[in-house]
């Protein structure tokens, strides 16, 4: 194999594909990036659960395939001088030359690299910005505890032109609804996609339109020459919609930016896993924390309260995750009592809220 490629293009594609490489691969070849030179250069990574494939333009002098240690190639690629990169296979080495820099990288056996999954059929497409926004709102509520795989995923329900995403770690539920362009009018799919994969996909593909594919136990996402497949989780999930609908006797509308800023400041004196206390009254909310060995903090922010005064407490990061998911200037906090969960949502006006976030309250001390 012999190719010449732009340094920035190569570094960007290698970094994107290498992001899924396992830190502790089951077999050594899974730490490699597969480079295939044909009409263009394709870079592939696979860990049996997630695959990544990037296609870039390159001058292909001699076609071929080579498997190179991926993390090392990523580090080298981003440190190269601003010049074209030439990669040539010579015996057991892939020789990488850029300007006056030269690296001889020991290759891995290509024949041992597993076959990547085939991309399933596309079922529709959505703008990368909307996709990234929805994933960013929902993903913080997914659990990081791998002993409960169902809670580490994002539930995706697709019906016609509507998509609903939801995640929960048992202490909060985040849900987002949005419209998309289905491949057909009768599309109806439900799937559990690992949250960490969706987050990576959303970050990397937000610049263009994202094609969504679904197959037997596999989901695929593709945009501007880059594609990812992922093995789906068990479809079992809670009936989250029923928990997001209730008659709330108290609601507070508050400007998001000053409220978030005040919570972050007051939380500086909150000890780990202690509560942020909110006291809602007519015209204002008093934010308090601390009172232990570190100190205490308090700040008042204006709000519009409907219903009785209420004092309620939350874990600070859980509260912030919900508020930062609000895309508008105002957030509505729906409450019933100090011991019941609260629902954070957009201030809907005449439309239905597109983002909802249910968070457990904490016992106040």
XYZ file of C-alpha atoms in Angstrom:
365
model
C 0.000 0.000 0.000
C 1.186 3.500 -0.797
C -0.880 6.628 -0.245
C -0.507 10.382 0.162
C -3.050 12.331 2.198
C -3.541 15.789 3.692
C -2.212 15.880 7.263
C -5.245 17.657 8.797
C -7.735 15.394 7.013
C -5.872 12.294 8.168
C -5.496 13.490 11.778
C -9.185 14.352 12.029
C -10.348 11.002 10.603
C -7.927 8.978 12.746
C -8.980 10.809 15.918
C -12.653 10.242 15.102
C -12.283 6.507 14.442
C -9.852 5.922 17.332
C -12.310 7.304 19.902
C -14.056 3.900 20.117
C -10.902 1.847 20.560
C -11.061 -0.142 23.809
C -8.510 0.730 26.484
C -8.256 -2.963 27.361
C -8.998 -4.926 24.168
C -10.173 -8.528 24.424
C -7.710 -9.406 21.656
C -4.738 -7.254 20.531
C -6.022 -6.593 16.996
C -8.988 -4.658 18.396
C -6.539 -1.904 19.390
C -5.757 -1.371 15.726
C -7.110 0.923 13.016
C -7.639 -0.756 9.657
C -6.552 1.404 6.717
C -7.875 0.303 3.311
C -6.717 2.128 0.199
C -8.914 1.826 -2.896
C -10.692 4.600 -4.725
C -10.397 6.468 -1.402
C -8.922 5.791 2.026
C -11.141 4.070 4.585
C -10.253 3.932 8.283
C -12.112 1.413 10.466
C -12.246 0.464 14.146
C -14.309 -2.244 15.859
C -14.614 -3.629 19.399
C -17.400 -6.182 18.692
C -20.066 -3.822 20.081
C -19.318 -0.556 18.268
C -17.784 0.034 14.849
C -16.576 3.277 13.287
C -15.707 3.857 9.646
C -14.397 7.089 8.071
C -13.803 7.632 4.352
C -11.464 10.398 3.186
C -9.908 11.558 -0.067
C -6.351 10.412 -0.664
C -3.924 9.969 -3.525
C -3.705 6.183 -3.820
C -0.512 5.147 -5.577
C -0.825 1.489 -4.617
C -3.948 -0.133 -3.173
C -3.805 -2.305 -0.083
C -4.776 -2.876 3.540
C -2.827 -2.396 6.749
C -3.658 -2.632 10.461
C -1.853 -0.048 12.620
C -2.006 0.520 16.423
C -4.792 3.087 16.582
C -4.006 5.231 19.617
C -0.370 5.576 18.575
C -1.407 6.572 15.050
C -3.787 9.182 16.507
C -1.018 10.699 18.674
C 1.443 10.781 15.790
C -1.059 12.195 13.291
C -1.978 15.203 15.416
C 1.674 16.011 16.156
C 2.906 15.985 12.538
C 4.123 19.154 10.768
C 1.817 20.943 8.323
C 2.625 18.893 5.235
C 1.173 16.010 3.258
C 1.512 12.565 4.832
C 2.792 9.528 2.929
C 2.119 6.017 4.250
C 3.893 3.055 2.638
C 3.887 -0.571 3.776
C 7.339 -2.127 3.790
C 7.440 -5.687 5.149
C 6.273 -5.673 8.795
C 6.235 -1.860 8.947
C 3.977 0.952 7.845
C 6.350 3.840 7.152
C 4.752 7.230 7.759
C 6.563 10.267 6.359
C 5.599 13.924 6.774
C 8.134 16.618 5.957
C 11.351 15.623 7.706
C 9.520 13.353 10.199
C 9.468 9.597 9.638
C 7.906 6.823 11.720
C 8.107 3.086 11.159
C 5.082 1.497 12.834
C 4.927 -2.262 13.364
C 1.748 -3.517 11.736
C -0.714 -6.088 13.063
C -2.107 -9.118 11.172
C -4.932 -7.841 8.954
C -6.396 -11.333 8.573
C -7.141 -11.440 12.326
C -9.199 -8.238 12.294
C -12.936 -9.050 12.600
C -15.370 -8.257 9.820
C -17.294 -5.064 10.532
C -21.102 -5.266 10.736
C -23.019 -4.308 7.628
C -24.832 -0.995 7.943
C -28.573 -1.751 8.392
C -31.182 -0.149 6.091
C -31.756 3.565 6.644
C -35.135 4.404 8.184
C -34.851 8.200 8.058
C -32.726 11.288 8.628
C -32.433 14.287 10.930
C -30.338 17.433 11.086
C -27.160 16.928 13.071
C -27.845 19.968 15.261
C -31.257 18.731 16.383
C -29.883 15.233 16.923
C -26.975 16.514 19.039
C -29.261 18.775 21.061
C -31.711 15.971 21.862
C -28.979 13.531 22.874
C -27.274 16.198 24.991
C -30.494 16.861 26.895
C -31.349 13.221 27.571
C -27.974 11.504 28.062
C -27.090 13.023 31.481
C -29.960 11.040 33.029
C -28.578 7.690 31.817
C -26.848 5.559 34.434
C -23.108 4.821 34.398
C -23.638 1.570 36.298
C -22.905 -1.266 33.864
C -24.433 -3.829 36.247
C -27.840 -2.522 35.101
C -27.408 -2.306 31.309
C -31.005 -1.169 30.699
C -30.312 2.053 32.602
C -27.163 2.856 30.603
C -29.120 3.283 27.382
C -31.294 5.880 25.711
C -34.731 4.664 24.728
C -35.604 5.698 21.176
C -39.210 5.412 20.006
C -39.907 6.303 16.383
C -43.391 6.529 14.940
C -43.906 8.207 11.599
C -42.495 11.734 11.709
C -42.041 11.783 15.510
C -39.083 10.641 17.597
C -39.020 10.360 21.393
C -35.825 9.845 23.398
C -35.683 9.058 27.124
C -33.161 7.963 29.750
C -33.243 7.257 33.482
C -30.917 6.240 36.310
C -33.835 5.688 38.742
C -33.348 9.129 40.342
C -34.388 11.224 37.339
C -35.963 10.826 33.914
C -35.074 12.992 30.918
C -37.217 12.929 27.769
C -37.116 14.841 24.500
C -39.501 14.777 21.523
C -38.614 16.018 18.049
C -39.643 15.695 14.414
C -37.565 14.037 11.729
C -37.819 12.873 8.108
C -38.698 9.152 7.970
C -37.846 7.029 4.956
C -41.501 5.926 4.779
C -44.862 6.873 6.341
C -45.257 3.643 8.300
C -41.930 3.627 10.136
C -42.373 2.408 13.740
C -39.286 1.364 15.720
C -38.319 1.105 19.386
C -34.727 0.530 20.484
C -32.357 0.897 23.432
C -29.098 2.491 22.280
C -26.072 2.732 24.621
C -25.951 6.344 25.817
C -22.160 6.665 25.602
C -22.243 5.734 21.910
C -25.061 8.147 21.090
C -23.167 10.943 22.845
C -20.049 10.296 20.774
C -22.072 10.056 17.563
C -23.932 13.278 18.328
C -20.705 15.176 19.013
C -18.991 14.012 15.868
C -21.857 14.177 13.365
C -23.553 17.439 14.378
C -22.305 19.305 11.304
C -24.470 17.569 8.700
C -27.593 15.500 8.249
C -27.567 12.207 10.146
C -28.984 9.095 8.516
C -30.413 6.644 11.070
C -30.461 2.906 10.324
C -32.002 0.055 12.277
C -31.558 -3.685 11.820
C -31.708 -6.895 13.800
C -30.079 -5.899 17.091
C -27.958 -3.184 15.461
C -28.373 0.576 14.961
C -26.372 2.667 12.524
C -25.659 6.386 12.148
C -24.062 7.928 9.076
C -23.118 11.436 7.967
C -20.583 13.092 5.645
C -18.452 10.034 5.013
C -18.496 8.733 8.585
C -20.558 5.865 9.916
C -21.032 4.125 13.258
C -22.843 0.904 14.112
C -23.687 -0.229 17.636
C -25.146 -3.347 19.180
C -28.502 -2.535 20.802
C -29.364 -3.219 24.439
C -32.379 -5.186 25.670
C -35.549 -3.262 24.769
C -36.977 -3.443 28.291
C -37.635 0.038 29.723
C -39.920 1.726 32.226
C -43.213 3.362 31.246
C -41.661 6.797 31.564
C -44.493 8.729 29.921
C -46.912 7.902 32.740
C -44.464 9.344 35.264
C -44.122 12.614 33.371
C -47.827 13.372 33.341
C -49.471 14.625 36.530
C -51.558 17.476 37.870
C -49.114 19.850 39.495
C -50.551 22.262 42.061
C -47.445 24.465 42.192
C -45.318 25.819 39.381
C -42.489 28.318 39.235
C -41.226 30.022 36.076
C -37.638 31.218 36.398
C -34.993 32.615 34.036
C -32.548 29.790 33.372
C -29.210 31.632 33.159
C -29.358 33.520 36.483
C -30.892 30.509 38.245
C -28.128 28.171 37.033
C -25.449 30.704 37.935
C -26.819 31.111 41.464
C -27.065 27.344 42.023
C -23.445 26.847 40.913
C -22.232 29.557 43.275
C -24.209 28.357 46.269
C -23.211 24.728 45.595
C -19.573 25.620 46.223
C -20.223 25.280 49.968
C -22.363 22.152 49.663
C -20.651 19.017 50.899
C -20.707 15.941 48.689
C -24.199 14.440 48.274
C -25.841 17.162 50.361
C -28.893 19.056 49.191
C -29.429 22.389 47.497
C -32.465 23.875 49.245
C -34.962 25.953 47.263
C -37.573 28.129 48.993
C -40.155 29.371 46.491
C -42.354 32.297 47.465
C -44.200 34.999 45.576
C -41.733 36.738 43.290
C -38.553 34.921 44.282
C -36.714 31.691 45.027
C -34.132 31.522 47.817
C -31.275 29.099 47.058
C -29.362 27.767 50.078
C -26.662 25.198 50.792
C -24.075 24.333 53.396
C -24.198 24.985 57.110
C -21.682 22.249 57.987
C -17.916 22.373 58.430
C -17.291 24.219 55.148
C -19.708 27.130 55.469
C -22.997 28.222 53.994
C -24.269 30.107 50.971
C -27.499 31.754 49.907
C -28.760 33.733 46.924
C -32.134 35.046 45.781
C -33.346 34.877 42.160
C -36.634 36.310 40.836
C -39.347 33.853 39.793
C -43.052 33.803 39.008
C -44.849 31.410 41.370
C -48.300 29.938 40.849
C -49.676 28.120 43.895
C -48.554 27.907 47.513
C -45.090 28.679 48.844
C -42.896 25.587 49.012
C -39.493 24.485 50.291
C -37.887 21.628 48.366
C -34.353 20.204 48.019
C -32.396 18.479 45.248
C -28.984 17.000 44.532
C -27.226 19.978 42.905
C -25.850 18.255 39.788
C -29.146 16.507 39.082
C -30.896 19.873 39.277
C -28.329 21.530 37.006
C -28.555 18.725 34.428
C -32.264 19.410 34.079
C -31.971 23.179 33.893
C -29.129 23.175 31.363
C -31.278 20.982 29.121
C -33.716 23.880 28.693
C -33.038 25.606 25.374
C -35.227 28.673 26.004
C -34.711 31.545 28.428
C -37.316 30.336 30.934
C -37.737 27.043 32.786
C -40.912 25.854 34.479
C -40.551 23.810 37.677
C -43.701 21.850 38.470
C -44.068 20.694 42.089
C -46.613 19.013 44.337
C -44.918 18.667 47.747
C -41.397 18.713 49.271
C -41.284 14.902 49.272
C -42.451 14.301 45.689
C -40.410 14.554 42.456
C -40.469 17.808 40.488
C -40.819 18.189 36.725
C -38.589 20.670 34.901
C -39.676 21.620 31.399
C -39.732 24.355 28.794
C -42.243 27.123 29.373
C -44.581 25.817 26.693
C -46.856 28.719 25.813
C -49.390 27.326 23.356
C -47.185 24.375 22.352
C -46.419 21.132 24.137
C -43.009 21.086 25.884
C -40.391 19.197 23.904
C -38.066 18.571 26.864
C -39.139 17.187 30.248
C -36.979 16.257 33.203
C -38.352 14.564 36.315
C -36.027 14.671 39.334
C -36.361 13.189 42.808
C -36.445 15.584 45.736
C -34.243 15.022 48.784
C -35.091 15.016 52.454
C -34.029 18.334 53.965
C -31.723 18.360 56.974
